[in-house]
PDB file of C-alpha atoms in Angstrom:
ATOM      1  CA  UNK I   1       0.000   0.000   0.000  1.00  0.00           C
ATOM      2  CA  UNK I   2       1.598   2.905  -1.159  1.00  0.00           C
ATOM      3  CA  UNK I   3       1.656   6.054   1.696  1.00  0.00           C
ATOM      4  CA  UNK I   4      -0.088   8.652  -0.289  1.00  0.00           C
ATOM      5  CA  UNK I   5      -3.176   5.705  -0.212  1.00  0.00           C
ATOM      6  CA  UNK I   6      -2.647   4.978   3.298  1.00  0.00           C
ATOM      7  CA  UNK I   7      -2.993   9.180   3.606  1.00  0.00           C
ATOM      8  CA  UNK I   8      -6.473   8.848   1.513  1.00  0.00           C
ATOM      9  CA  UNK I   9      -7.606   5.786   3.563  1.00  0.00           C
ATOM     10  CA  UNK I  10      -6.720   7.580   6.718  1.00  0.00           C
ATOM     11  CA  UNK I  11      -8.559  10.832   5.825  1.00  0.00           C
ATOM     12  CA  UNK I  12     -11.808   9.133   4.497  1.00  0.00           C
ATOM     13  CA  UNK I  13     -11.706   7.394   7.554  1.00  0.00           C
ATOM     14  CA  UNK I  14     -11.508  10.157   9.511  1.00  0.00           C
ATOM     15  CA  UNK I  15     -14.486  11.792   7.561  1.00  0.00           C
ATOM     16  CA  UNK I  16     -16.737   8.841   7.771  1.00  0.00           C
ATOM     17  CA  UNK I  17     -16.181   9.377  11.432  1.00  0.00           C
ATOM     18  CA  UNK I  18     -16.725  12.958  11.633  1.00  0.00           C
ATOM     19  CA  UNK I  19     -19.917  12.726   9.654  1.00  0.00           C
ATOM     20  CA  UNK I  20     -21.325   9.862  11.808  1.00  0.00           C
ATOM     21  CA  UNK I  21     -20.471  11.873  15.271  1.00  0.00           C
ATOM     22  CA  UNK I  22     -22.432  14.796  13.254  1.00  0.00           C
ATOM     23  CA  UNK I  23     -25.282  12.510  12.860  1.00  0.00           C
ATOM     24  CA  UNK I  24     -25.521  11.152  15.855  1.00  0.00           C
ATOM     25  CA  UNK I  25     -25.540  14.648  17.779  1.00  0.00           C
ATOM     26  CA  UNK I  26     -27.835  15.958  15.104  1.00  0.00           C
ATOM     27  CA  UNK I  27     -30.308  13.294  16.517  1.00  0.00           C
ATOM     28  CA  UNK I  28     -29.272  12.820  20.343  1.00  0.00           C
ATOM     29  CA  UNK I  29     -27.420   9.388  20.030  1.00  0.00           C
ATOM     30  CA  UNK I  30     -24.466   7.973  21.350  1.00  0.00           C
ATOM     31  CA  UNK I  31     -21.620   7.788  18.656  1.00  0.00           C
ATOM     32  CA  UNK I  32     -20.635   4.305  18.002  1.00  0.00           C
ATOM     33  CA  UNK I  33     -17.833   3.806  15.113  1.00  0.00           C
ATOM     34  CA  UNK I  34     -19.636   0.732  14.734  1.00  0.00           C
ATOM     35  CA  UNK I  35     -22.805  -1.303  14.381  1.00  0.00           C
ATOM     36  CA  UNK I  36     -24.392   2.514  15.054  1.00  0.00           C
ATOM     37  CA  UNK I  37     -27.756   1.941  13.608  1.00  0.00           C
ATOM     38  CA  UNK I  38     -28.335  -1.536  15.527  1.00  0.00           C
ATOM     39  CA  UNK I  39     -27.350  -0.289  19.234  1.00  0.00           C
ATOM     40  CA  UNK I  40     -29.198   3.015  18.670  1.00  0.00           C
ATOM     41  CA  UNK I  41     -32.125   1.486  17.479  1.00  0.00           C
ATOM     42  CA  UNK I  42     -35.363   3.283  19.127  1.00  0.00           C
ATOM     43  CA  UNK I  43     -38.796   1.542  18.435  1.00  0.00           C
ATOM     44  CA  UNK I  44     -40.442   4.452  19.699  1.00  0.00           C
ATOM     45  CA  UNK I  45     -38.947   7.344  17.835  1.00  0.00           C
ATOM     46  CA  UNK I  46     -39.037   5.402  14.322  1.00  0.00           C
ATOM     47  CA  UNK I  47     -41.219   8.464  12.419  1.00  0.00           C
ATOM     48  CA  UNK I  48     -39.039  10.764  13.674  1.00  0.00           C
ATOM     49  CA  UNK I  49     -35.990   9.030  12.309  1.00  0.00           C
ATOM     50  CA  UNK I  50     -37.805   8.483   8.705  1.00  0.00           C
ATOM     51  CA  UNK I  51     -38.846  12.110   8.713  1.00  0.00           C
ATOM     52  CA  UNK I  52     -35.257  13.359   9.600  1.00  0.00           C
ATOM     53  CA  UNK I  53     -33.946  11.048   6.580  1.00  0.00           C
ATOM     54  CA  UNK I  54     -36.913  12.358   4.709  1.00  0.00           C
ATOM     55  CA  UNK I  55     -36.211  16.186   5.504  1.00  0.00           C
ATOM     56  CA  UNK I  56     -32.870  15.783   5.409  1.00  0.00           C
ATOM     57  CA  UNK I  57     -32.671  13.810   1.867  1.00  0.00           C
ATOM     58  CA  UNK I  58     -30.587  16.721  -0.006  1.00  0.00           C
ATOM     59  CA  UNK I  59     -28.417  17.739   3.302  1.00  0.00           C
ATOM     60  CA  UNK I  60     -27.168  14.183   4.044  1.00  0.00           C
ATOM     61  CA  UNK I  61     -24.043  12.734   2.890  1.00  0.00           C
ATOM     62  CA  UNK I  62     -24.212   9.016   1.310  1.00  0.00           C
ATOM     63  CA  UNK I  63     -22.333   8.046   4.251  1.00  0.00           C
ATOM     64  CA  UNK I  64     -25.079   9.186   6.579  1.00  0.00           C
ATOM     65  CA  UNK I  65     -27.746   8.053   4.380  1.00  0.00           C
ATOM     66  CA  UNK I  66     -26.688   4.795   4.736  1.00  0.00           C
ATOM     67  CA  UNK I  67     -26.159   4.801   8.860  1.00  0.00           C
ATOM     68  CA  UNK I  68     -29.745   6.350   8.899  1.00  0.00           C
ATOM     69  CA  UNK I  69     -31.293   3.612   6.453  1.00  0.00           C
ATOM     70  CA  UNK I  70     -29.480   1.141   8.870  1.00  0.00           C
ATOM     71  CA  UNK I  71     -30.861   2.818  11.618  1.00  0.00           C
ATOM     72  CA  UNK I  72     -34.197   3.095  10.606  1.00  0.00           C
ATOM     73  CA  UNK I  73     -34.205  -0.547   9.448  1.00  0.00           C
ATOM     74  CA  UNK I  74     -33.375  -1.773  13.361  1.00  0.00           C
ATOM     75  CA  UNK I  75     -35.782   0.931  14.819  1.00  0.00           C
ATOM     76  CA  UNK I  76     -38.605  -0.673  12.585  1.00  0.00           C
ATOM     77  CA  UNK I  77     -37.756  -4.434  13.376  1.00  0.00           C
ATOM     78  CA  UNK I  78     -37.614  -3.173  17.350  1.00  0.00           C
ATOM     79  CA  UNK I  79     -40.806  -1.705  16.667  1.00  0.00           C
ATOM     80  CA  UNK I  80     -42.636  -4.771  15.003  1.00  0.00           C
ATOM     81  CA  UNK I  81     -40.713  -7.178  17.702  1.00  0.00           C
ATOM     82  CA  UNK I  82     -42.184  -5.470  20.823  1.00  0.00           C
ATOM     83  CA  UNK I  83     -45.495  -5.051  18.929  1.00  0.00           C
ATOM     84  CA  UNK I  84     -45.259  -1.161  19.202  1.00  0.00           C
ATOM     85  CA  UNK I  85     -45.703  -0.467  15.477  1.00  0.00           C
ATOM     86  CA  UNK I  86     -49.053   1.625  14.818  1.00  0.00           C
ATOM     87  CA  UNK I  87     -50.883   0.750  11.482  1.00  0.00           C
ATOM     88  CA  UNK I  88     -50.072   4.451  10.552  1.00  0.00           C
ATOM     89  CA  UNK I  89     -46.098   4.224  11.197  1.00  0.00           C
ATOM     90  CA  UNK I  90     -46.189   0.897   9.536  1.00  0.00           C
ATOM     91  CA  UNK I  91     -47.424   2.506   6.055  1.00  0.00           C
ATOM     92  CA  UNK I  92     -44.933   4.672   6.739  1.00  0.00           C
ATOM     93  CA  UNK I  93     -42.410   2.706   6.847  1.00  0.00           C
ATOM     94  CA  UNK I  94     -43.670   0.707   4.096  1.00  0.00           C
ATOM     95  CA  UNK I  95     -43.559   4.122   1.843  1.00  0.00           C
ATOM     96  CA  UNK I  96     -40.090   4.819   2.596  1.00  0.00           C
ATOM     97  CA  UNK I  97     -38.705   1.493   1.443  1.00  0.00           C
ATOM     98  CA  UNK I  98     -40.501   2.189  -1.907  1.00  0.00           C
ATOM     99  CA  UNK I  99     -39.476   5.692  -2.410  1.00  0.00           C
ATOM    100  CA  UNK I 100     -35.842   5.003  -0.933  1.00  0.00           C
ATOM    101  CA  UNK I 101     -35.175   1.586  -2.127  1.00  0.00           C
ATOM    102  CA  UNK I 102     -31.976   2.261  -4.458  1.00  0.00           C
ATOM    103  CA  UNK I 103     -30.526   4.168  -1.271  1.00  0.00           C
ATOM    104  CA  UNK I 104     -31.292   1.032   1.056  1.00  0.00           C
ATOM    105  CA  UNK I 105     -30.468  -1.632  -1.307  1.00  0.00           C
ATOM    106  CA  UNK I 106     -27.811  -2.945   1.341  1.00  0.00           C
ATOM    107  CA  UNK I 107     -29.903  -3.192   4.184  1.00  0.00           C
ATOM    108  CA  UNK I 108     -33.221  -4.313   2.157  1.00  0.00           C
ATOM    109  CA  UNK I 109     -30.931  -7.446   1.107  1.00  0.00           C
ATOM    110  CA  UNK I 110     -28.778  -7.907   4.499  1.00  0.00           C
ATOM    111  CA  UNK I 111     -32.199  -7.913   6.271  1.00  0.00           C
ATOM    112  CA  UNK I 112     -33.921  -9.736   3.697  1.00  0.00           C
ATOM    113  CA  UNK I 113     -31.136 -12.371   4.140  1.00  0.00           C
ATOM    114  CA  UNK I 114     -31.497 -12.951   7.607  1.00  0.00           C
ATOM    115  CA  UNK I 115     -33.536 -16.279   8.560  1.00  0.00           C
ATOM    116  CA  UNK I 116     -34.728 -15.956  12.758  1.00  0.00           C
ATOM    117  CA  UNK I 117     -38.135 -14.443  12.239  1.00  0.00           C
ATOM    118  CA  UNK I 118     -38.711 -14.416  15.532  1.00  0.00           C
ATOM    119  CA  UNK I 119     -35.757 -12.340  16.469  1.00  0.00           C
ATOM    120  CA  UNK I 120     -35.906 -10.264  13.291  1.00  0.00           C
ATOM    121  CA  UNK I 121     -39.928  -9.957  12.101  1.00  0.00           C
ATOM    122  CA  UNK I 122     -38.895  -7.523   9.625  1.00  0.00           C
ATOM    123  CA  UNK I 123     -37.711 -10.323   7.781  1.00  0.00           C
ATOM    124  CA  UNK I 124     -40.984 -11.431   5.910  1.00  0.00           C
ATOM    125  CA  UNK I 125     -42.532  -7.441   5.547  1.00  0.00           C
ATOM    126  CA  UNK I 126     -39.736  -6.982   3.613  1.00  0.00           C
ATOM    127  CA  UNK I 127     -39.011 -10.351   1.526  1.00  0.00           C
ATOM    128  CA  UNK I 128     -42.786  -9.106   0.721  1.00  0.00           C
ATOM    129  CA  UNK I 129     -42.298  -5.480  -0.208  1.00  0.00           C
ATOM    130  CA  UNK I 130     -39.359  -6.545  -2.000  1.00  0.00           C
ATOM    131  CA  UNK I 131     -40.956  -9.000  -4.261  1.00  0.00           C
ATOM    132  CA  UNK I 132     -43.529  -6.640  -4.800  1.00  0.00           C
ATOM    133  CA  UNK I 133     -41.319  -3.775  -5.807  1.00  0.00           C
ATOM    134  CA  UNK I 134     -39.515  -5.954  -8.036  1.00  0.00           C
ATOM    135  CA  UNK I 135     -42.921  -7.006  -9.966  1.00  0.00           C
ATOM    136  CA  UNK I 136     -43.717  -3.035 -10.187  1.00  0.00           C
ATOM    137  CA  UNK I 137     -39.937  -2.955 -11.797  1.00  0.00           C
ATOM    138  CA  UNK I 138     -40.717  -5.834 -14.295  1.00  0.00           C
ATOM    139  CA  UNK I 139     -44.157  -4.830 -14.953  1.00  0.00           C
ATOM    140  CA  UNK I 140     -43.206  -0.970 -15.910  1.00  0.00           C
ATOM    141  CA  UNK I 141     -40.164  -2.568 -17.872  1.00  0.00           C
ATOM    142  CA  UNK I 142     -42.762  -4.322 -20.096  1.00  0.00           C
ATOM    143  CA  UNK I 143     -44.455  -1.418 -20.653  1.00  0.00           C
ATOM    144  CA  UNK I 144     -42.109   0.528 -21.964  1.00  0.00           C
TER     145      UNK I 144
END
């Protein structure tokens, strides 16, 4: 590895950092370097993370979109695992796949992926929002 890489490396690093302790005080959580999203999961404040991602679309870095979508991924599974998941915050949750779904391709197939339903519930909602977004995809393909 040459030094001026091991410079770059060093510095993204450093940035990916920074922009995660930026996110985390932005929403009141402890900083974690890693597994952020999974021990900050909060059942309860699930719409306000979506909304922040939401409001904060154009502001947020792909970094931080991506500890956010893993965030909101383990706030929703919390919620549906301690039954604590309104009808209303489930369609929401349910919208923001679809509208976000390039964004959260990683976590849509890491969680999809996972096989102890009972542990992780989300499992099946999104095996079936999945299939069904990838029939919309094939169906619009066809027509066009």
């Amino acid at each position: 590895m040459t030094l001026l890489f091991q410079k770059l490396s060093k510095k993204m690093m450093n940035n990916a950092e920074a922009l995660l302790k930026n996110l985390s005080c932005e929403l009141g959580l402890a900083y974690e370097s890693q597994d952020w999203g999974i021990i900050n999961a909060d059942p309860k404040r699930l719409r306000e993370f979506i909304q922040f991602y939401k409001t904060q679309y154009f502001c947020l870095s792909a970094t931080q979109k991506f500890d956010l979508g893993e965030l909101i991924m383990a706030s929703a599974n919390e919620a549906i695992l301690e039954e604590l998941i309104t009808e209303e915050t489930f369609t929401l949750f349910l919208q923001f796949i679809r509208k976000y779904r390039k964004e959260l391709e990683y976590h849509l197939k890491y969680w999809s992926s996972l096989e102890d339903t009972e542990e992780f519930p989300i499992i099946q909602i999104l095996a079936e929002s999945v299939n069904k977004l990838n029939e919309v995809g094939r169906i619009s393909k066809k027509r066009s």
